mmCIF file of C-alpha atoms in Angstrom:
data_model
loop_
_atom_site.group_PDB
_atom_site.id
_atom_site.type_symbol
_atom_site.label_atom_id
_atom_site.label_comp_id
_atom_site.label_asym_id
_atom_site.label_seq_id
_atom_site.Cartn_x
_atom_site.Cartn_y
_atom_site.Cartn_z
ATOM 1 C CA MET A 8 0.007 -0.017 -0.009
ATOM 2 C CA ILE A 9 2.699 2.444 0.929
ATOM 3 C CA GLY A 10 5.135 1.195 -1.717
ATOM 4 C CA PRO A 11 3.388 2.745 -4.733
ATOM 5 C CA LEU A 12 2.983 6.023 -2.887
ATOM 6 C CA LEU A 13 6.697 6.176 -2.074
ATOM 7 C CA GLN A 14 7.527 5.273 -5.626
ATOM 8 C CA ALA A 15 5.337 8.172 -6.929
ATOM 9 C CA VAL A 16 7.045 10.589 -4.573
ATOM 10 C CA ALA A 17 10.496 9.379 -5.549
ATOM 11 C CA THR A 18 9.608 9.679 -9.237
ATOM 12 C CA ALA A 19 8.361 13.235 -8.768
ATOM 13 C CA THR A 20 11.501 14.188 -6.845
ATOM 14 C CA ALA A 21 13.738 12.642 -9.491
ATOM 15 C CA ALA A 22 11.897 14.487 -12.261
ATOM 16 C CA ARG A 23 12.241 17.789 -10.449
ATOM 17 C CA SER A 24 15.918 17.180 -9.876
ATOM 18 C CA LEU A 25 16.386 16.325 -13.560
ATOM 19 C CA ARG A 26 14.584 19.499 -14.630
ATOM 20 C CA THR A 27 16.729 21.600 -12.291
ATOM 21 C CA ALA A 28 19.916 20.033 -13.688
ATOM 22 C CA ALA A 29 18.732 20.621 -17.253
ATOM 23 C CA ASP A 30 17.932 24.265 -16.463
ATOM 24 C CA ARG A 31 21.408 24.732 -14.985
ATOM 25 C CA VAL A 32 23.021 23.230 -18.044
ATOM 26 C CA LEU A 33 20.955 25.470 -20.316
ATOM 27 C CA VAL A 34 21.856 28.590 -18.366
ATOM 28 C CA ARG A 35 25.570 27.695 -18.355
ATOM 29 C CA ALA A 36 25.479 27.065 -22.116
ATOM 30 C CA MET A 37 23.753 30.375 -22.790
ATOM 31 C CA LEU A 38 26.286 32.130 -20.556
ATOM 32 C CA ALA A 39 29.165 30.501 -22.445
ATOM 33 C CA VAL A 40 27.677 31.597 -25.788
ATOM 34 C CA GLY A 41 27.193 35.119 -24.480
ATOM 35 C CA VAL A 42 30.762 35.351 -23.211
ATOM 36 C CA ALA A 43 32.111 33.987 -26.487
ATOM 37 C CA MET A 44 30.171 36.590 -28.464
ATOM 38 C CA ALA A 45 31.377 39.339 -26.114
ATOM 39 C CA LEU A 46 35.000 38.189 -26.563
ATOM 40 C CA VAL A 47 34.665 38.122 -30.393
ATOM 41 C CA VAL A 48 33.196 41.640 -30.484
ATOM 42 C CA SER A 49 35.724 43.088 -28.100
ATOM 43 C CA ALA A 50 38.642 41.480 -29.831
ATOM 44 C CA THR A 51 37.404 42.765 -33.197
ATOM 45 C CA CYS A 52 36.957 46.275 -31.845
ATOM 46 C CA LEU A 53 40.370 46.208 -30.117
ATOM 47 C CA SER A 54 42.057 44.929 -33.247
ATOM 48 C CA LEU A 55 40.434 47.593 -35.387
ATOM 49 C CA ALA A 56 41.429 50.365 -32.960
ATOM 50 C CA ALA A 57 44.994 49.089 -32.811
ATOM 51 C CA PHE A 58 45.130 48.853 -36.615
ATOM 52 C CA VAL A 59 43.817 52.427 -37.066
ATOM 53 C CA PHE A 60 46.259 53.727 -34.466
ATOM 54 C CA LEU A 61 49.202 51.964 -36.063
ATOM 55 C CA GLU A 62 48.116 52.908 -39.539
ATOM 56 C CA ARG A 63 48.371 56.559 -38.627
ATOM 57 C CA GLN A 64 51.967 56.022 -37.458
ATOM 58 C CA LEU A 65 53.071 53.494 -40.116
ATOM 59 C CA ASP A 66 51.916 52.261 -43.469
ATOM 60 C CA PRO A 67 48.920 49.935 -43.671
ATOM 61 C CA ALA A 68 50.992 46.839 -44.413
ATOM 62 C CA SER A 69 53.117 47.291 -41.369
ATOM 63 C CA ALA A 70 50.074 47.948 -39.195
ATOM 64 C CA ALA A 71 48.431 44.729 -40.450
ATOM 65 C CA ALA A 72 51.632 42.784 -39.844
ATOM 66 C CA ILE A 73 51.890 44.060 -36.285
ATOM 67 C CA VAL A 74 48.266 43.360 -35.394
ATOM 68 C CA GLY A 75 48.451 39.929 -37.078
ATOM 69 C CA GLY A 76 51.659 39.056 -35.269
ATOM 70 C CA LEU A 77 50.123 39.975 -31.951
ATOM 71 C CA TRP A 78 47.142 37.710 -32.611
ATOM 72 C CA GLY A 79 49.545 34.982 -33.686
ATOM 73 C CA MET A 80 51.460 35.185 -30.446
ATOM 74 C CA ILE A 81 48.197 35.168 -28.494
ATOM 75 C CA GLY A 82 47.130 32.051 -30.411
ATOM 76 C CA ILE A 83 50.440 30.285 -29.806
ATOM 77 C CA GLY A 84 50.186 31.143 -26.057
ATOM 78 C CA GLY A 85 46.667 29.716 -25.988
ATOM 79 C CA PHE A 86 47.779 26.466 -27.629
ATOM 80 C CA ILE A 87 50.668 26.186 -25.179
ATOM 81 C CA ALA A 88 48.313 26.769 -22.269
ATOM 82 C CA MET A 89 45.875 24.114 -23.542
ATOM 83 C CA ARG A 90 48.661 21.514 -23.873
ATOM 84 C CA ARG A 91 49.564 21.775 -20.189
#
């Protein structure tokens, strides 16, 4: 008599726990996408600002080489950090 009632309560509790876990995963995924988008926009704006600043001081090819070299070094540093 009490067994089916306990089973129903346990099932409801497990379902609530599963919904809570799924909500947390969804929120974390949305946060990760938002952070990635913010990083892309900020990196683009920073690169453009650096390019414009350097272009005023140097020629466009040199400015592009400096900005590209900086991003290359950042990429290499990222790969080294991931390997550790």
